[in-house]
mmCIF file of C-alpha atoms in Angstrom:
data_model
loop_
_atom_site.group_PDB
_atom_site.id
_atom_site.type_symbol
_atom_site.label_atom_id
_atom_site.label_comp_id
_atom_site.label_asym_id
_atom_site.label_seq_id
_atom_site.Cartn_x
_atom_site.Cartn_y
_atom_site.Cartn_z
ATOM 1 C CA MET A 1 41.738 -72.469 -6.267
ATOM 2 C CA ASP A 2 38.998 -72.878 -8.431
ATOM 3 C CA LYS A 3 38.679 -75.688 -10.971
ATOM 4 C CA GLN A 4 38.630 -73.033 -14.206
ATOM 5 C CA LYS A 5 41.323 -71.323 -12.758
ATOM 6 C CA ALA A 6 43.275 -74.682 -12.187
ATOM 7 C CA ILE A 7 42.498 -75.569 -16.032
ATOM 8 C CA ARG A 8 43.872 -72.378 -17.558
ATOM 9 C CA LYS A 9 47.019 -72.509 -15.476
ATOM 10 C CA TYR A 10 47.792 -76.277 -16.548
ATOM 11 C CA ALA A 11 46.800 -75.265 -20.565
ATOM 12 C CA ASN A 12 49.412 -72.328 -20.392
ATOM 13 C CA THR A 13 52.162 -74.492 -19.380
ATOM 14 C CA ARG A 14 51.840 -76.333 -22.176
ATOM 15 C CA LYS A 15 54.428 -75.818 -24.762
ATOM 16 C CA ASN A 16 52.718 -77.561 -27.884
ATOM 17 C CA SER A 17 49.996 -75.007 -29.243
ATOM 18 C CA ASP A 18 47.915 -78.289 -30.038
ATOM 19 C CA LYS A 19 47.975 -79.536 -26.267
ATOM 20 C CA ARG A 20 47.228 -76.032 -25.154
ATOM 21 C CA TRP A 21 44.158 -75.674 -27.255
ATOM 22 C CA TYR A 22 43.069 -79.178 -26.384
ATOM 23 C CA ALA A 23 43.692 -78.958 -22.705
ATOM 24 C CA MET A 24 41.719 -75.615 -22.623
ATOM 25 C CA THR A 25 38.614 -76.713 -24.876
ATOM 26 C CA TYR A 26 38.599 -80.309 -23.267
ATOM 27 C CA GLY A 27 38.597 -78.816 -19.673
ATOM 28 C CA MET A 28 35.988 -76.182 -20.287
ATOM 29 C CA ALA A 29 33.900 -78.717 -21.753
ATOM 30 C CA LEU A 30 33.850 -81.017 -19.006
ATOM 31 C CA LEU A 31 33.525 -78.255 -16.368
ATOM 32 C CA HIS A 32 30.432 -77.018 -17.868
ATOM 33 C CA GLY A 33 28.849 -80.277 -18.939
ATOM 34 C CA HIS A 34 29.375 -80.178 -22.795
ATOM 35 C CA THR A 35 30.460 -82.728 -25.100
ATOM 36 C CA PRO A 36 34.419 -82.956 -25.187
ATOM 37 C CA PRO A 37 36.037 -81.847 -28.631
ATOM 38 C CA ASN A 38 37.747 -84.365 -30.796
ATOM 39 C CA ARG A 39 41.757 -84.155 -30.588
ATOM 40 C CA PRO A 40 43.435 -81.869 -33.259
ATOM 41 C CA GLN A 41 45.147 -83.789 -35.903
ATOM 42 C CA GLY A 42 48.829 -82.708 -34.747
ATOM 43 C CA LEU A 43 48.507 -84.083 -31.265
ATOM 44 C CA SER A 44 49.475 -87.852 -30.704
ATOM 45 C CA TYR A 45 47.148 -90.192 -29.307
ATOM 46 C CA MET A 46 49.360 -90.396 -26.061
ATOM 47 C CA GLY A 47 49.680 -86.708 -25.956
ATOM 48 C CA GLY A 48 45.664 -86.421 -25.855
ATOM 49 C CA GLN A 49 45.293 -89.386 -23.322
ATOM 50 C CA ALA A 50 47.872 -87.224 -20.696
ATOM 51 C CA VAL A 51 46.009 -84.184 -21.333
ATOM 52 C CA GLU A 52 42.844 -85.960 -20.531
ATOM 53 C CA MET A 53 44.322 -87.627 -17.555
ATOM 54 C CA GLU A 54 45.462 -84.542 -16.337
ATOM 55 C CA ILE A 55 42.280 -82.559 -16.773
ATOM 56 C CA ARG A 56 40.261 -85.325 -15.219
ATOM 57 C CA ASP A 57 42.379 -85.363 -12.148
ATOM 58 C CA ILE A 58 42.122 -81.538 -11.661
ATOM 59 C CA LEU A 59 38.053 -81.967 -11.936
ATOM 60 C CA ARG A 60 38.392 -84.754 -9.408
ATOM 61 C CA GLU A 61 40.572 -82.883 -6.985
ATOM 62 C CA GLY A 62 37.848 -80.020 -6.758
#
């Protein structure tokens, strides 16, 4: 499975809309070499960290 598809699959499984948005935009920004976005206000610090770690794992696995 390619990285973009894996990021989409992970983002679509998130129930919180802020997590879903952040996972998609953070993952695509890193994948395409752009600056990652700031966390949305409705997303906790720990929630943001969890999303970031999971996306980095997806990108590392290749």
